[in-house]
């Protein structure tokens, strides 16, 4: 068996962690089938019978708003002969009927009807053949998490210090609620899934190299200049949270917005925020960019959207970019957010495709031998350790990536 | 604007896209241009739904500037690509404008792999002086609801 501990040595990460199929299989069992995995947002299933089809590792899952209004999650597999009960990606049902032999389940998962029931032994109990629920299901601020494992820490404990950062982006809405109803840009890349969180939370270091032109185009158009982020590195921007979560926290950074009169929609949005949160908190929320966050293992929030990383195989990954609309904000604000999102993200955006191209190149390059180690040592000498097990670093430091790997190592070795 | 002129226009646009002649391609557009590649479905409300591309003239210009900058990593080197356009259906003329629908198959070769992009284009062409221009172009990818690779060229 692979000793993952030997492959992660502080700031040295062994290349095989990105390319070894055995590592991937172990990740399925020790990460994807053990920990809390993000499976959707409540706004995607507002009404009874609404469902979305999701995947945890390789396991197909249905997340549904049951007739009684509660959220349920089931393994998407008919109890009869194993067919996928729910095939559409999203929709609304009164019941789930397996198309193969017509077995029908309620949105609460109960078997309503094994068809041609007279041919079954009278001792067969319907209650033994309900859809199997995910052993654990919980939500925080509308974000729904499930776990394939019946045992483990609570979601509250898993999120820990991340909740404060989730609150910050949720509170960009004057109602404190957001909607992930604006669609889903889906991209695939030929690379390992771990490149996505590593890269997504490290934009300040690689940004001036691979995103320079996009930054320049943006700043030419809007007057918004991000170069100040690089000229003077700021402490505590990079945060590693206990639990393998990563944060880029710009609250301490002075980002001067362009001196232009705000639009009527901007003013209306600011006023709605002040009414909701009071002047001081509203100014704080709007005065800087909300922190970017990665929640181990598959959920991210970045600027305009919720990003979900979905491993397919050791060298193939799906990534979903779902723009986040702010409930209670003027329509123009949400439209602006969509256009900003398209500028940066998705297959045809001006920023994330360069990241993805790099991930594909690394996937090829880590086949190279010689020295197998990747180095994530920036800022190691100045890590500021926090009492809760996290740490902070300067703008371009890599302490959060080290934290991610440390947690990864713990989880991967927990199964023995 | 005769049918032959319209078909020749689409063919030329295809060649400019295939050959990375970005500036000439940009010149094909009107000032009030809209270049739209919907996401998830062919008919969505771009005010409430995200698109793969939803460019006005400014964004279109930025797209071309970025491609010309040489900084787009997935375009280093620029992949070879060729597309076939067919099934052209020319709608009735409406003043100076006409709507033209066509199907395309685009092959992109890069790094030892080939990918096929397939879809339907809906062009709204406008007669301006002596030239045809694209006022609006909507591209319906057959896989706009699925995981797609990077789209860092013109479609």
XYZ file of C-alpha atoms in Angstrom:
571
model
C 0.000 0.000 0.000
C 1.122 3.530 -0.742
C 2.509 5.429 2.195
C 1.220 8.865 1.352
C 3.083 10.313 4.319
C 6.382 9.724 2.513
C 5.115 11.565 -0.548
C 4.306 14.754 1.355
C 7.275 16.193 3.183
C 6.422 19.684 4.394
C 7.036 21.884 1.406
C 7.920 18.970 -0.891
C 5.170 17.167 -2.789
C 5.933 14.054 -4.781
C 4.874 14.085 -8.436
C 3.258 10.653 -8.221
C 0.430 12.168 -6.177
C -0.857 13.660 -9.412
C -0.340 10.731 -11.742
C -0.510 7.422 -9.869
C -3.842 5.601 -10.446
C -3.411 3.825 -7.091
C -3.270 7.192 -5.343
C -6.487 8.135 -7.122
C -8.248 4.944 -5.984
C -7.121 5.599 -2.439
C -8.403 9.170 -2.671
C -11.820 7.822 -3.640
C -11.964 5.625 -0.551
C -10.246 7.877 1.961
C -11.417 11.305 0.817
C -14.401 11.236 -1.499
C -16.196 8.381 0.295
C -15.354 9.571 3.803
C -15.502 13.318 4.203
C -18.258 15.889 3.692
C -18.615 16.640 -0.011
C -20.548 19.590 -1.410
C -23.500 18.345 -3.486
C -25.544 21.425 -4.298
C -27.281 24.546 -3.120
C -30.819 24.806 -1.798
C -31.717 27.436 -4.411
C -31.269 24.768 -7.097
C -34.167 22.769 -5.646
C -36.617 25.357 -4.248
C -39.865 23.373 -4.667
C -41.017 19.923 -3.553
C -40.015 17.371 -6.176
C -37.118 19.483 -7.518
C -33.952 17.445 -7.882
C -30.384 17.637 -9.161
C -28.184 14.715 -10.088
C -24.664 14.883 -8.644
C -21.590 12.689 -8.305
C -19.455 11.991 -5.237
C -16.233 10.455 -6.433
C -17.674 7.957 -8.888
C -20.972 7.468 -7.053
C -24.123 8.940 -8.595
C -26.339 10.766 -6.137
C -29.755 12.445 -6.260
C -30.355 15.560 -4.171
C -34.075 16.229 -3.939
C -36.525 18.514 -2.162
C -38.961 15.970 -0.748
C -42.726 16.446 -0.655
C -42.445 17.518 2.995
C -40.053 20.340 2.029
C -36.899 18.825 3.485
C -33.763 18.138 1.447
C -32.849 14.486 0.936
C -29.952 12.785 -0.806
C -30.017 9.238 -2.163
C -27.668 6.947 -3.990
C -28.961 7.055 -7.556
C -29.439 3.349 -8.005
C -32.581 1.258 -8.291
C -32.877 -1.348 -5.541
C -34.119 -3.856 -8.106
C -31.447 -4.352 -10.761
C -29.190 -1.379 -10.143
C -30.263 0.950 -12.937
C -29.865 4.698 -12.514
C -33.244 5.723 -11.130
C -32.949 9.359 -12.025
C -31.276 10.101 -15.332
C -31.997 13.780 -16.120
C -29.503 16.195 -14.654
C -32.194 18.296 -13.002
C -35.951 18.573 -12.990
C -39.099 18.101 -10.956
C -40.854 14.827 -10.177
C -43.721 13.632 -8.043
C -41.933 10.292 -7.738
C -38.827 8.609 -9.167
C -39.740 5.795 -11.526
C -37.006 3.488 -12.716
C -37.429 3.217 -16.477
C -36.127 -0.379 -16.543
C -38.957 -2.289 -14.770
C -41.038 0.567 -13.445
C -40.160 0.425 -9.751
C -41.311 3.712 -8.279
C -39.987 5.622 -5.267
C -41.371 8.631 -3.424
C -39.264 11.768 -3.082
C -38.672 10.560 0.494
C -37.106 7.444 -1.002
C -39.825 4.938 -0.058
C -40.539 2.159 -2.536
C -44.134 2.813 -3.629
C -44.528 0.155 -6.234
C -42.524 -2.903 -7.196
C -44.334 -3.582 -10.476
C -46.228 -6.888 -11.011
C -46.024 -7.316 -7.254
C -48.067 -10.548 -7.269
C -45.002 -12.360 -8.579
C -42.973 -11.533 -5.472
C -42.967 -13.488 -2.248
C -45.592 -12.052 0.088
C -42.894 -11.806 2.756
C -40.993 -9.218 0.688
C -41.169 -5.979 2.625
C -41.303 -2.786 0.639
C -39.504 -0.932 3.427
C -36.431 -3.079 2.798
C -36.227 -1.758 -0.760
C -36.326 2.014 -0.451
C -33.751 4.229 -2.136
C -30.685 4.262 0.068
C -30.137 7.662 1.637
C -26.661 9.138 1.936
C -25.658 8.327 5.507
C -25.032 11.960 6.376
C -26.565 15.137 5.020
C -26.348 18.671 6.349
C -26.303 22.227 5.099
C -24.740 25.545 5.955
C -26.296 28.728 4.568
C -27.952 26.796 1.767
C -24.809 24.881 0.790
C -25.711 21.190 0.976
C -23.063 18.654 1.946
C -23.336 14.883 2.066
C -21.096 12.066 3.136
C -20.944 8.513 1.874
C -19.590 7.475 5.266
C -21.910 7.074 8.272
C -19.116 8.118 10.597
C -17.040 11.229 10.930
C -17.010 14.717 12.323
C -20.086 16.945 12.038
C -20.398 19.381 9.149
C -20.097 22.179 11.679
C -16.759 20.794 12.806
C -15.636 20.129 9.215
C -16.319 23.709 8.150
C -14.906 25.168 11.355
C -13.193 28.474 10.628
C -14.449 28.391 7.038
C -17.937 29.417 8.142
C -16.777 32.984 8.803
C -15.596 33.208 5.187
C -18.730 31.584 3.764
C -20.733 34.200 5.670
C -18.737 36.977 4.004
C -19.684 36.029 0.453
C -23.257 35.068 1.363
C -23.649 38.481 2.973
C -22.945 40.151 -0.363
C -26.689 39.604 -0.709
C -28.822 42.097 1.220
C -31.074 39.183 2.206
C -28.137 36.941 3.086
C -29.306 34.511 0.440
C -27.884 33.689 -2.964
C -29.190 31.786 -5.972
C -27.252 29.305 -8.033
C -29.902 29.410 -10.729
C -27.908 31.115 -13.490
C -26.664 27.924 -15.111
C -23.466 25.986 -14.992
C -20.414 26.384 -17.209
C -18.836 22.964 -17.449
C -15.238 22.447 -18.453
C -13.097 19.334 -18.648
C -9.340 19.138 -18.490
C -6.697 16.474 -18.801
C -5.150 16.871 -15.407
C -5.448 15.854 -11.790
C -8.257 17.338 -9.677
C -5.865 18.686 -7.024
C -4.382 21.201 -9.463
C -7.719 23.042 -9.392
C -7.798 23.989 -5.682
C -4.027 24.542 -5.626
C -4.205 26.934 -8.545
C -7.519 28.604 -7.726
C -6.366 29.881 -4.350
C -2.935 30.984 -5.499
C -3.805 33.570 -8.144
C -1.716 36.311 -6.600
C 1.558 34.574 -7.321
C 0.843 33.227 -10.806
C -1.481 36.083 -11.796
C 1.165 38.531 -13.036
C 2.656 35.779 -15.184
C -0.245 34.020 -16.862
C -3.099 36.524 -16.409
C -1.239 39.760 -17.147
C -3.018 40.540 -20.397
C -6.474 39.850 -18.934
C -5.669 42.101 -15.962
C -4.504 44.846 -18.338
C -7.634 44.578 -20.476
C -9.772 44.790 -17.350
C -7.909 47.725 -15.923
C -7.950 49.592 -19.253
C -11.712 49.225 -19.396
C -12.622 49.880 -15.761
C -9.678 51.769 -14.304
C -9.444 49.047 -11.660
C -5.788 48.259 -11.138
C -4.788 45.104 -9.287
C -1.043 45.660 -9.588
C -0.946 47.160 -6.080
C -1.492 43.649 -4.789
C 1.912 42.648 -6.066
C 3.946 45.742 -5.346
C 3.589 45.446 -1.615
C 2.826 42.048 -0.266
C 0.388 42.155 2.602
C 0.466 39.881 5.641
C -2.438 37.568 6.491
C -3.907 37.535 2.972
C -3.185 33.854 2.531
C -4.856 31.689 5.106
C -4.679 28.023 5.797
C -7.623 26.804 7.855
C -7.812 23.632 9.894
C -9.500 20.979 7.772
C -7.509 21.633 4.590
C -9.520 24.691 3.592
C -7.717 27.583 1.901
C -8.481 31.305 1.822
C -7.267 34.409 0.060
C -8.431 37.144 2.382
C -8.200 40.643 0.913
C -9.831 42.430 3.813
C -6.499 43.866 4.858
C -5.620 44.984 1.339
C -6.384 48.486 0.203
C -7.852 48.130 -3.241
C -8.789 51.560 -4.433
C -11.871 51.432 -6.626
C -11.825 53.613 -9.721
C -13.077 57.148 -9.099
C -16.264 57.010 -11.088
C -19.755 57.948 -10.027
C -21.566 54.744 -9.112
C -24.520 53.756 -11.287
C -28.080 54.028 -9.983
C -28.076 50.240 -9.557
C -24.834 50.382 -7.519
C -26.322 53.050 -5.285
C -29.536 51.042 -4.838
C -27.483 47.947 -4.012
C -25.358 49.846 -1.475
C -28.490 51.263 0.138
C -30.095 47.819 0.346
C -26.916 46.516 1.979
C -26.924 49.396 4.485
C -30.550 48.722 5.363
C -29.748 45.043 5.869
C -26.460 45.225 7.737
C -26.040 48.799 8.927
C -23.732 51.333 7.392
C -20.460 50.113 8.826
C -20.815 46.422 7.975
C -22.217 47.228 4.535
C -19.206 49.431 3.822
C -16.870 46.691 4.950
C -18.598 44.081 2.779
C -18.623 46.268 -0.315
C -15.330 48.064 0.279
C -13.134 45.159 -0.680
C -13.306 41.885 -2.510
C -14.886 39.066 -0.520
C -12.275 36.465 0.439
C -11.812 33.588 -1.978
C -12.258 30.241 -0.320
C -11.740 26.554 -0.959
C -13.607 24.060 1.208
C -11.944 20.648 1.211
C -12.332 18.699 -1.013
C -14.523 20.066 -3.821
C -16.103 23.472 -3.187
C -14.785 26.933 -3.998
C -16.082 30.468 -4.008
C -14.295 32.915 -6.293
C -15.519 36.439 -6.925
C -18.520 35.665 -9.106
C -19.283 32.014 -8.647
C -19.327 28.713 -6.843
C -16.807 26.336 -8.373
C -17.002 22.599 -7.968
C -14.212 20.221 -8.822
C -15.172 16.697 -9.830
C -12.475 14.049 -10.276
C -13.002 11.680 -13.197
C -9.723 9.772 -13.205
C -6.195 10.469 -12.024
C -5.553 12.666 -15.074
C -9.041 13.872 -15.968
C -11.238 16.362 -14.146
C -14.532 18.164 -14.572
C -14.938 21.649 -13.195
C -18.278 23.408 -12.861
C -18.573 27.177 -12.614
C -21.982 28.239 -11.284
C -22.437 32.010 -11.115
C -23.835 33.226 -7.822
C -26.732 35.658 -8.057
C -27.384 37.912 -5.082
C -30.988 37.732 -3.874
C -32.347 41.181 -3.119
C -29.770 43.004 -5.279
C -30.964 44.997 -8.318
C -31.200 42.961 -11.529
C -28.518 45.163 -13.109
C -26.042 44.149 -10.402
C -26.614 40.471 -11.056
C -26.359 41.043 -14.792
C -23.054 42.866 -14.261
C -21.851 39.902 -12.217
C -22.723 37.513 -15.049
C -20.860 39.596 -17.624
C -17.868 39.887 -15.280
C -17.997 36.150 -14.752
C -17.944 35.454 -18.494
C -14.964 37.802 -18.851
C -12.929 35.690 -16.453
C -14.258 32.144 -16.270
C -15.511 29.164 -18.244
C -14.104 27.578 -21.390
C -14.046 30.881 -23.290
C -13.104 33.234 -20.444
C -9.942 35.319 -20.316
C -8.521 33.975 -17.041
C -9.377 30.408 -16.005
C -8.444 28.826 -19.364
C -4.824 29.853 -18.880
C -4.906 28.162 -15.474
C -6.329 25.020 -16.997
C -3.744 24.965 -19.763
C -1.053 25.082 -17.054
C -2.714 22.176 -15.215
C -2.600 20.067 -18.382
C 1.051 20.938 -18.899
C 1.934 20.016 -15.311
C 0.140 16.698 -15.775
C 2.522 15.915 -18.639
C 5.570 17.337 -16.905
C 5.214 15.357 -13.682
C 6.024 12.255 -15.711
C 9.550 13.593 -15.883
C 11.937 11.871 -13.512
C 15.226 13.198 -12.226
C 13.899 15.055 -9.240
C 10.335 14.044 -8.479
C 9.533 16.799 -5.986
C 7.350 19.865 -6.434
C 8.192 22.741 -4.104
C 5.571 24.771 -2.231
C 7.897 26.545 0.155
C 7.162 30.222 -0.414
C 6.802 31.982 2.927
C 7.565 28.899 4.982
C 10.024 30.820 7.175
C 7.389 33.403 8.069
C 4.295 31.244 8.591
C 2.165 32.801 11.294
C 0.656 29.892 13.169
C -2.803 30.372 14.622
C -4.096 28.684 17.784
C -6.834 26.818 15.871
C -4.312 24.931 13.730
C -4.422 27.296 10.784
C -1.807 29.768 9.662
C -1.498 32.933 7.635
C 1.007 34.183 5.125
C 1.743 37.094 2.819
C -0.057 37.747 -0.469
C 1.957 35.340 -2.605
C 2.866 32.762 0.033
C 2.050 29.095 -0.243
C 1.259 28.240 3.367
C -2.357 27.447 2.497
C -1.223 24.923 -0.107
C 1.028 23.358 2.514
C -1.990 23.239 4.821
C -4.050 21.562 2.122
C -1.427 18.844 1.666
C -0.952 18.358 5.357
C -4.667 17.755 5.739
C -4.701 15.561 2.646
C -1.936 13.464 4.165
C -3.853 13.077 7.433
C -7.070 12.051 5.697
C -5.351 9.695 3.249
C -3.547 7.889 6.039
C -6.480 7.800 8.446
C -7.770 4.550 6.961
C -4.528 2.854 7.972
C -27.382 41.015 -51.064
C -27.784 37.860 -53.106
C -27.623 34.313 -51.765
C -24.222 33.767 -53.378
C -22.840 36.873 -51.661
C -24.168 35.679 -48.308
C -22.665 32.217 -48.700
C -19.341 33.688 -49.788
C -19.424 35.896 -46.687
C -19.920 32.909 -44.358
C -17.140 31.016 -46.097
C -14.770 33.928 -45.730
C -15.658 34.367 -42.054
C -14.939 30.660 -41.516
C -11.541 30.983 -43.173
C -10.585 34.037 -41.104
C -11.482 32.147 -37.916
C -9.617 29.009 -39.009
C -6.494 30.951 -39.900
C -6.440 33.144 -36.815
C -6.883 36.331 -38.818
C -8.435 37.998 -35.806
C -8.270 41.646 -36.862
C -9.858 40.977 -40.237
C -12.533 38.950 -38.455
C -13.227 41.828 -36.056
C -13.712 44.105 -39.058
C -16.636 41.935 -40.146
C -18.724 43.129 -37.204
C -21.013 46.134 -36.757
C -20.498 48.575 -33.898
C -23.622 47.239 -32.141
C -22.377 43.668 -32.442
C -23.492 40.786 -30.259
C -21.521 37.539 -30.320
C -23.340 34.936 -28.258
C -22.591 31.330 -27.363
C -25.307 30.268 -24.901
C -24.571 27.834 -22.094
C -26.679 24.899 -20.874
C -29.397 25.423 -23.465
C -29.922 27.172 -26.789
C -32.587 29.536 -25.483
C -31.641 31.244 -22.272
C -32.138 34.723 -20.855
C -28.653 36.270 -20.846
C -29.753 38.765 -18.200
C -30.367 35.938 -15.731
C -28.296 33.081 -17.117
C -24.629 32.638 -17.778
C -23.356 32.184 -21.324
C -20.143 30.677 -22.630
C -19.626 33.893 -24.624
C -21.816 37.001 -24.536
C -19.732 39.710 -26.177
C -20.681 43.221 -27.144
C -18.318 45.155 -29.411
C -16.058 46.121 -26.477
C -15.732 42.583 -25.191
C -15.265 41.275 -28.717
C -12.417 43.746 -29.187
C -10.880 42.622 -25.888
C -11.188 39.005 -27.007
C -9.312 39.791 -30.209
C -6.687 41.910 -28.417
C -6.037 39.062 -26.018
C -5.720 36.516 -28.830
C -3.350 38.855 -30.685
C -1.238 39.438 -27.556
C 0.295 35.991 -27.912
C -0.304 35.407 -24.207
C -3.087 32.826 -24.485
C -1.336 29.702 -23.280
C -3.595 27.193 -25.021
C -2.796 29.029 -28.268
C 0.941 28.452 -27.937
C 1.348 27.146 -30.535
C -1.915 28.006 -32.234
C -3.787 24.792 -32.958
C -4.482 23.900 -36.566
C -8.193 24.083 -37.244
C -10.560 23.851 -40.174
C -14.324 23.991 -40.273
C -16.957 23.037 -42.786
C -20.146 25.071 -42.945
C -23.193 23.590 -44.567
C -26.995 23.302 -44.439
C -27.181 27.035 -45.066
C -30.701 28.432 -44.780
C -31.172 32.044 -45.756
C -34.226 33.733 -44.265
C -36.298 36.475 -45.853
C -34.682 39.937 -46.168
C -35.886 42.430 -43.617
C -34.831 45.857 -44.869
C -31.037 45.853 -44.734
C -30.858 42.691 -42.633
C -31.123 38.984 -43.192
C -30.921 36.013 -40.826
C -28.848 33.075 -41.997
C -28.639 29.733 -40.256
C -25.941 27.159 -40.930
C -24.352 24.104 -39.370
C -20.650 23.697 -38.800
C -18.159 21.008 -37.934
C -14.850 22.335 -36.683
C -11.832 20.125 -36.159
C -9.102 21.386 -33.826
C -5.771 19.561 -33.658
C -3.333 20.188 -30.858
C -0.827 18.251 -28.816
C -1.569 14.925 -30.459
C -5.316 15.162 -29.947
C -8.176 16.247 -32.180
C -11.415 17.671 -30.925
C -14.573 18.224 -32.937
C -16.713 21.245 -32.233
C -20.161 20.920 -33.771
C -23.042 23.337 -33.809
C -25.387 25.681 -35.567
C -24.692 29.360 -36.227
C -27.385 31.965 -36.567
C -26.024 35.078 -38.241
C -27.899 38.315 -38.484
C -26.159 40.066 -41.372
C -26.573 43.729 -42.234
C -25.861 45.595 -45.460
C -23.760 48.644 -44.661
C -22.675 50.677 -47.677
C -20.886 48.223 -49.922
C -20.158 45.529 -47.331
C -22.025 42.909 -45.362
C -21.444 42.977 -41.629
C -22.359 40.691 -38.745
C -24.765 42.472 -36.399
C -25.434 39.404 -34.334
C -24.150 35.863 -34.235
C -25.472 33.132 -32.007
C -23.644 29.813 -31.890
C -25.532 26.791 -30.612
C -22.977 24.168 -29.591
C -24.406 20.662 -29.446
C -22.550 20.134 -26.158
C -23.238 23.485 -24.518
C -24.729 21.620 -21.540
C -21.765 19.284 -21.106
C -18.146 19.458 -20.007
C -16.202 20.982 -22.876
C -12.497 21.622 -23.359
C -11.070 25.138 -23.588
C -12.575 27.373 -26.243
C -9.799 29.896 -26.776
C -10.357 30.659 -30.444
C -13.205 31.892 -32.603
C -16.213 29.710 -33.140
